[in-house]
PDB file of C-alpha atoms in Angstrom:
ATOM      1  CA  MET A   1       0.000   0.000   0.000  1.00 67.00           C
ATOM      2  CA  LYS A   2       1.461   3.321  -1.089  1.00 76.00           C
ATOM      3  CA  GLU A   3       1.340   6.172   1.412  1.00 85.00           C
ATOM      4  CA  PRO A   4      -0.732   9.184   0.250  1.00 88.00           C
ATOM      5  CA  THR A   5       1.557  11.627  -1.560  1.00 88.00           C
ATOM      6  CA  PHE A   6      -0.483  14.632  -0.463  1.00 91.00           C
ATOM      7  CA  TYR A   7       0.027  13.712   3.205  1.00 92.00           C
ATOM      8  CA  LYS A   8       3.793  13.492   2.704  1.00 88.00           C
ATOM      9  CA  VAL A   9       3.850  16.852   0.925  1.00 92.00           C
ATOM     10  CA  VAL A  10       1.814  18.826   3.462  1.00 93.00           C
ATOM     11  CA  ARG A  11       2.832  17.125   6.728  1.00 92.00           C
ATOM     12  CA  ARG A  12       6.077  19.000   7.386  1.00 93.00           C
ATOM     13  CA  PRO A  13       4.894  22.552   6.556  1.00 96.00           C
ATOM     14  CA  LEU A  14       1.569  21.974   8.309  1.00 94.00           C
ATOM     15  CA  ALA A  15       3.289  20.549  11.401  1.00 95.00           C
ATOM     16  CA  ALA A  16       5.769  23.443  11.447  1.00 96.00           C
ATOM     17  CA  CYS A  17       2.938  25.980  11.214  1.00 96.00           C
ATOM     18  CA  PHE A  18       0.944  24.190  13.919  1.00 97.00           C
ATOM     19  CA  LYS A  19       3.946  24.068  16.261  1.00 97.00           C
ATOM     20  CA  ALA A  20       4.761  27.735  15.657  1.00 97.00           C
ATOM     21  CA  ILE A  21       1.241  28.836  16.558  1.00 97.00           C
ATOM     22  CA  TYR A  22       0.266  26.441  19.350  1.00 97.00           C
ATOM     23  CA  LYS A  23       3.714  25.494  20.736  1.00 97.00           C
ATOM     24  CA  PRO A  24       2.637  22.006  21.857  1.00 97.00           C
ATOM     25  CA  THR A  25       4.669  20.071  24.402  1.00 97.00           C
ATOM     26  CA  ILE A  26       5.278  16.577  23.031  1.00 97.00           C
ATOM     27  CA  VAL A  27       6.488  13.918  25.464  1.00 97.00           C
ATOM     28  CA  GLY A  28       7.293  10.292  24.740  1.00 97.00           C
ATOM     29  CA  LYS A  29       7.531  10.514  20.941  1.00 96.00           C
ATOM     30  CA  LYS A  30      10.254   7.836  21.087  1.00 97.00           C
ATOM     31  CA  ASN A  31       7.511   5.410  22.054  1.00 98.00           C
ATOM     32  CA  ILE A  32       6.204   5.614  18.469  1.00 98.00           C
ATOM     33  CA  PRO A  33       8.103   2.932  16.507  1.00 97.00           C
ATOM     34  CA  GLU A  34       9.946   4.154  13.424  1.00 96.00           C
ATOM     35  CA  SER A  35       8.626   1.191  11.442  1.00 96.00           C
ATOM     36  CA  GLY A  36       6.064  -1.577  11.670  1.00 97.00           C
ATOM     37  CA  ARG A  37       2.345  -1.685  12.395  1.00 98.00           C
ATOM     38  CA  ILE A  38       1.091   0.383  15.315  1.00 98.00           C
ATOM     39  CA  VAL A  39      -2.148   1.903  16.583  1.00 98.00           C
ATOM     40  CA  LEU A  40      -2.018   5.361  18.174  1.00 98.00           C
ATOM     41  CA  ALA A  41      -5.026   5.737  20.478  1.00 98.00           C
ATOM     42  CA  GLY A  42      -6.024   8.339  23.034  1.00 98.00           C
ATOM     43  CA  ASN A  43      -8.496  10.925  24.243  1.00 98.00           C
ATOM     44  CA  HIS A  44     -10.237  13.431  21.992  1.00 97.00           C
ATOM     45  CA  THR A  45     -10.379  17.052  23.147  1.00 95.00           C
ATOM     46  CA  HIS A  46     -10.474  19.226  20.028  1.00 96.00           C
ATOM     47  CA  TYR A  47     -10.563  19.274  16.229  1.00 94.00           C
ATOM     48  CA  PHE A  48      -6.797  19.934  16.294  1.00 96.00           C
ATOM     49  CA  ASP A  49      -6.016  16.615  17.992  1.00 97.00           C
ATOM     50  CA  CYS A  50      -5.163  15.031  14.635  1.00 95.00           C
ATOM     51  CA  LEU A  51      -2.587  17.771  14.070  1.00 96.00           C
ATOM     52  CA  ILE A  52      -0.853  17.343  17.409  1.00 97.00           C
ATOM     53  CA  VAL A  53      -0.658  13.564  16.920  1.00 97.00           C
ATOM     54  CA  ALA A  54       0.604  13.864  13.346  1.00 96.00           C
ATOM     55  CA  SER A  55       3.170  16.508  14.292  1.00 96.00           C
ATOM     56  CA  ALA A  56       4.839  14.063  16.708  1.00 96.00           C
ATOM     57  CA  THR A  57       5.996  11.586  14.044  1.00 96.00           C
ATOM     58  CA  ASP A  58       7.352  11.639  10.503  1.00 93.00           C
ATOM     59  CA  ARG A  59       5.295   8.559   9.721  1.00 96.00           C
ATOM     60  CA  CYS A  60       2.008   8.852   7.857  1.00 96.00           C
ATOM     61  CA  VAL A  61      -0.866   8.441  10.307  1.00 97.00           C
ATOM     62  CA  HIS A  62      -4.084   7.078   8.797  1.00 96.00           C
ATOM     63  CA  PHE A  63      -6.798   8.535  11.025  1.00 96.00           C
ATOM     64  CA  LEU A  64     -10.271   7.117  11.424  1.00 95.00           C
ATOM     65  CA  ALA A  65     -12.747   9.992  11.259  1.00 90.00           C
ATOM     66  CA  LYS A  66     -16.469  10.573  10.924  1.00 86.00           C
ATOM     67  CA  ASP A  67     -17.788   9.967   7.425  1.00 83.00           C
ATOM     68  CA  GLU A  68     -19.414  13.417   7.358  1.00 83.00           C
ATOM     69  CA  LEU A  69     -15.959  14.756   6.479  1.00 79.00           C
ATOM     70  CA  MET A  70     -16.121  12.844   3.222  1.00 78.00           C
ATOM     71  CA  LYS A  71     -19.066  14.845   1.927  1.00 80.00           C
ATOM     72  CA  GLY A  72     -18.833  18.029  -0.105  1.00 80.00           C
ATOM     73  CA  PRO A  73     -15.736  19.490  -1.767  1.00 81.00           C
ATOM     74  CA  GLN A  74     -13.491  18.838   1.254  1.00 82.00           C
ATOM     75  CA  LYS A  75     -13.827  15.081   0.736  1.00 80.00           C
ATOM     76  CA  HIS A  76     -11.056  15.172  -1.871  1.00 83.00           C
ATOM     77  CA  ILE A  77      -8.640  16.686   0.648  1.00 87.00           C
ATOM     78  CA  PHE A  78      -9.436  14.208   3.413  1.00 87.00           C
ATOM     79  CA  LYS A  79      -9.249  11.285   1.006  1.00 84.00           C
ATOM     80  CA  ALA A  80      -5.847  12.493  -0.192  1.00 88.00           C
ATOM     81  CA  LEU A  81      -4.712  12.603   3.446  1.00 91.00           C
ATOM     82  CA  GLY A  82      -5.460   8.907   3.883  1.00 90.00           C
ATOM     83  CA  ILE A  83      -8.450   9.398   6.185  1.00 91.00           C
ATOM     84  CA  ILE A  84     -10.563   6.286   6.781  1.00 93.00           C
ATOM     85  CA  PRO A  85     -14.234   7.337   7.041  1.00 90.00           C
ATOM     86  CA  VAL A  86     -16.337   5.776   9.787  1.00 90.00           C
ATOM     87  CA  ASN A  87     -20.111   5.604   9.933  1.00 85.00           C
ATOM     88  CA  ARG A  88     -20.663   6.327  13.627  1.00 77.00           C
ATOM     89  CA  ARG A  89     -24.354   5.514  13.358  1.00 76.00           C
ATOM     90  CA  THR A  90     -23.634   1.797  13.099  1.00 75.00           C
ATOM     91  CA  LYS A  91     -20.878  -0.743  13.678  1.00 76.00           C
ATOM     92  CA  ASP A  92     -18.850   0.048  10.577  1.00 79.00           C
ATOM     93  CA  LYS A  93     -17.199  -3.219   9.558  1.00 88.00           C
ATOM     94  CA  ALA A  94     -15.881  -1.707   6.331  1.00 90.00           C
ATOM     95  CA  ALA A  95     -13.923   0.960   8.220  1.00 92.00           C
ATOM     96  CA  LEU A  96     -12.488  -1.664  10.569  1.00 93.00           C
ATOM     97  CA  GLU A  97     -11.463  -3.849   7.645  1.00 94.00           C
ATOM     98  CA  LYS A  98      -9.786  -0.900   5.912  1.00 95.00           C
ATOM     99  CA  ALA A  99      -7.882  -0.009   9.087  1.00 96.00           C
ATOM    100  CA  GLU A 100      -6.754  -3.619   9.431  1.00 97.00           C
ATOM    101  CA  GLU A 101      -5.475  -3.564   5.844  1.00 96.00           C
ATOM    102  CA  VAL A 102      -3.361  -0.514   6.722  1.00 97.00           C
ATOM    103  CA  LEU A 103      -1.941  -2.266   9.777  1.00 97.00           C
ATOM    104  CA  LYS A 104      -1.198  -5.482   7.897  1.00 97.00           C
ATOM    105  CA  ASP A 105       0.818  -3.344   5.496  1.00 97.00           C
ATOM    106  CA  GLU A 106       2.970  -2.255   8.470  1.00 97.00           C
ATOM    107  CA  LYS A 107       1.536   1.261   8.616  1.00 97.00           C
ATOM    108  CA  VAL A 108       0.144   3.533  11.357  1.00 98.00           C
ATOM    109  CA  ILE A 109      -3.475   3.985  12.417  1.00 98.00           C
ATOM    110  CA  GLY A 110      -4.610   6.953  14.517  1.00 98.00           C
ATOM    111  CA  ILE A 111      -7.866   6.612  16.419  1.00 97.00           C
ATOM    112  CA  PHE A 112      -9.824   8.380  19.148  1.00 97.00           C
ATOM    113  CA  PRO A 113     -11.726   5.530  20.860  1.00 96.00           C
ATOM    114  CA  GLU A 114     -14.183   7.917  22.516  1.00 96.00           C
ATOM    115  CA  GLY A 115     -15.688   8.254  19.054  1.00 92.00           C
ATOM    116  CA  THR A 116     -16.155  12.018  19.231  1.00 93.00           C
ATOM    117  CA  ILE A 117     -14.819  15.092  21.009  1.00 95.00           C
ATOM    118  CA  ASN A 118     -15.409  14.897  24.743  1.00 96.00           C
ATOM    119  CA  ARG A 119     -17.630  17.852  25.620  1.00 95.00           C
ATOM    120  CA  THR A 120     -18.792  16.357  28.919  1.00 95.00           C
ATOM    121  CA  ASP A 121     -17.533  17.134  32.412  1.00 94.00           C
ATOM    122  CA  ASP A 122     -16.062  13.627  32.672  1.00 96.00           C
ATOM    123  CA  ILE A 123     -12.300  13.243  32.334  1.00 95.00           C
ATOM    124  CA  ILE A 124     -12.894  10.755  29.542  1.00 96.00           C
ATOM    125  CA  MET A 125     -15.806   9.068  27.797  1.00 97.00           C
ATOM    126  CA  PRO A 126     -16.077   5.266  27.548  1.00 97.00           C
ATOM    127  CA  PHE A 127     -13.834   3.855  24.834  1.00 97.00           C
ATOM    128  CA  LYS A 128     -15.374   1.993  21.931  1.00 95.00           C
ATOM    129  CA  PHE A 129     -13.738  -1.316  21.059  1.00 95.00           C
ATOM    130  CA  GLY A 130     -12.417  -0.471  17.583  1.00 95.00           C
ATOM    131  CA  ALA A 131      -8.837   0.252  18.661  1.00 97.00           C
ATOM    132  CA  VAL A 132      -8.318  -2.938  20.653  1.00 98.00           C
ATOM    133  CA  LYS A 133     -10.209  -5.067  18.139  1.00 96.00           C
ATOM    134  CA  MET A 134      -8.117  -3.982  15.144  1.00 97.00           C
ATOM    135  CA  ALA A 135      -4.934  -4.341  17.199  1.00 98.00           C
ATOM    136  CA  GLN A 136      -5.865  -7.839  18.310  1.00 97.00           C
ATOM    137  CA  GLU A 137      -6.864  -9.038  14.851  1.00 97.00           C
ATOM    138  CA  THR A 138      -3.651  -7.735  13.251  1.00 98.00           C
ATOM    139  CA  ASN A 139      -1.274  -8.563  16.109  1.00 97.00           C
ATOM    140  CA  SER A 140      -0.473  -4.870  16.498  1.00 98.00           C
ATOM    141  CA  LYS A 141       0.550  -3.024  19.629  1.00 98.00           C
ATOM    142  CA  ILE A 142      -1.146   0.177  20.777  1.00 98.00           C
ATOM    143  CA  VAL A 143       0.693   3.349  21.743  1.00 98.00           C
ATOM    144  CA  PRO A 144      -1.682   5.187  24.096  1.00 98.00           C
ATOM    145  CA  PHE A 145      -1.579   8.963  24.300  1.00 98.00           C
ATOM    146  CA  ALA A 146      -3.107  11.596  26.568  1.00 98.00           C
ATOM    147  CA  ILE A 147      -3.804  15.167  25.483  1.00 97.00           C
ATOM    148  CA  THR A 148      -4.090  17.779  28.227  1.00 96.00           C
ATOM    149  CA  GLY A 149      -4.532  21.538  28.263  1.00 95.00           C
ATOM    150  CA  ALA A 150      -6.088  23.792  25.648  1.00 95.00           C
ATOM    151  CA  TYR A 151      -5.142  25.002  22.185  1.00 97.00           C
ATOM    152  CA  LYS A 152      -4.248  28.644  22.849  1.00 96.00           C
ATOM    153  CA  PRO A 153      -2.289  30.465  20.147  1.00 97.00           C
ATOM    154  CA  PHE A 154       1.295  31.357  21.081  1.00 96.00           C
ATOM    155  CA  GLU A 155       1.023  29.776  24.544  1.00 95.00           C
ATOM    156  CA  ARG A 156       2.524  26.496  25.723  1.00 94.00           C
ATOM    157  CA  SER A 157      -0.869  25.378  26.967  1.00 94.00           C
ATOM    158  CA  VAL A 158      -1.423  22.014  25.254  1.00 96.00           C
ATOM    159  CA  LYS A 159       0.524  18.810  25.863  1.00 97.00           C
ATOM    160  CA  ILE A 160       0.492  15.299  24.451  1.00 97.00           C
ATOM    161  CA  ARG A 161       2.131  12.325  26.127  1.00 97.00           C
ATOM    162  CA  PHE A 162       2.783   9.068  24.316  1.00 98.00           C
ATOM    163  CA  PHE A 163       3.172   5.985  26.506  1.00 97.00           C
ATOM    164  CA  GLU A 164       5.006   2.733  25.962  1.00 97.00           C
ATOM    165  CA  PRO A 165       3.363   0.341  23.488  1.00 98.00           C
ATOM    166  CA  ILE A 166       0.955  -2.127  25.070  1.00 97.00           C
ATOM    167  CA  GLU A 167      -0.090  -5.549  23.861  1.00 96.00           C
ATOM    168  CA  VAL A 168      -3.750  -6.437  23.522  1.00 96.00           C
ATOM    169  CA  SER A 169      -4.933  -9.432  25.543  1.00 92.00           C
ATOM    170  CA  GLU A 170      -7.365 -12.037  24.259  1.00 93.00           C
ATOM    171  CA  ASN A 171     -10.123 -10.520  26.385  1.00 97.00           C
ATOM    172  CA  LEU A 172     -11.172  -7.382  24.506  1.00 97.00           C
ATOM    173  CA  GLU A 173     -13.015  -5.909  27.468  1.00 97.00           C
ATOM    174  CA  ASP A 174      -9.916  -6.204  29.648  1.00 97.00           C
ATOM    175  CA  ALA A 175      -7.761  -4.792  26.863  1.00 98.00           C
ATOM    176  CA  ASN A 176     -10.106  -1.854  26.376  1.00 98.00           C
ATOM    177  CA  ASN A 177     -10.178  -1.118  30.093  1.00 97.00           C
ATOM    178  CA  ASN A 178      -6.388  -1.319  30.239  1.00 97.00           C
ATOM    179  CA  LEU A 179      -6.084   1.178  27.377  1.00 98.00           C
ATOM    180  CA  MET A 180      -8.557   3.522  29.049  1.00 98.00           C
ATOM    181  CA  ASN A 181      -6.731   3.297  32.362  1.00 97.00           C
ATOM    182  CA  VAL A 182      -3.377   4.199  30.805  1.00 97.00           C
ATOM    183  CA  VAL A 183      -4.922   7.267  29.167  1.00 98.00           C
ATOM    184  CA  ILE A 184      -6.803   8.250  32.331  1.00 97.00           C
ATOM    185  CA  GLY A 185      -3.571   7.927  34.298  1.00 95.00           C
ATOM    186  CA  GLY A 186      -1.932  10.327  31.898  1.00 95.00           C
ATOM    187  CA  LEU A 187      -4.790  12.789  32.221  1.00 95.00           C
ATOM    188  CA  GLU A 188      -4.906  12.633  36.017  1.00 90.00           C
ATOM    189  CA  ASN A 189      -1.245  12.718  36.965  1.00 73.00           C
ATOM    190  CA  GLY A 190       0.836  13.137  33.863  1.00 56.00           C
ATOM    191  CA  GLY A 191       1.691   9.465  33.600  1.00 41.00           C
ATOM    192  CA  ASP A 192       5.329  10.185  34.438  1.00 44.00           C
ATOM    193  CA  LYS A 193       6.017   6.550  35.317  1.00 39.00           C
ATOM    194  CA  ASN A 194       5.231   5.457  31.754  1.00 39.00           C
ATOM    195  CA  GLU A 195       6.920   8.256  29.845  1.00 43.00           C
ATOM    196  CA  LYS A 196      10.099   8.343  27.816  1.00 39.00           C
ATOM    197  CA  ALA A 197      11.523  11.664  26.678  1.00 38.00           C
TER     198      ALA A 197
END
């Protein structure tokens, strides 16, 4: 599977612009393998979350995103970026199968298991099972991440922490809870025990 050329062309200038404006603190980027299949999964706070994740690695991240983005003229841009559309109104087997194809080709999937931006007062919303299911079925590890703070221009107010890769157990419910707990730990106390610079 060939990586999307448009993604490779725009990633560096877009990441540089994003970093110049929002000055994100990125911790644990060494936990993202330089090669091989991997799932990046964490909490969803803002529309810019895809940018902060993508700016942390030179690898092409194929994000799963709501299929509404693939309607109208913007669909050509998102398609060229390698976005995998998900129908959130049902269990989208086609999206899961496409994500698994990407992983089997030793590429990177980015996913927000909450399924949407968390606008509740809860620290996190329950994770859907897509991340652990695709990881289990493709024998992929998951690199959890936690995004804290807010996107304020020209302030160091947003931070992302990537944690050590975790293996998915045979019990999907246990695996999903484990993933959630790692992310929650990062949101509550910074997750310093699991971080690498």
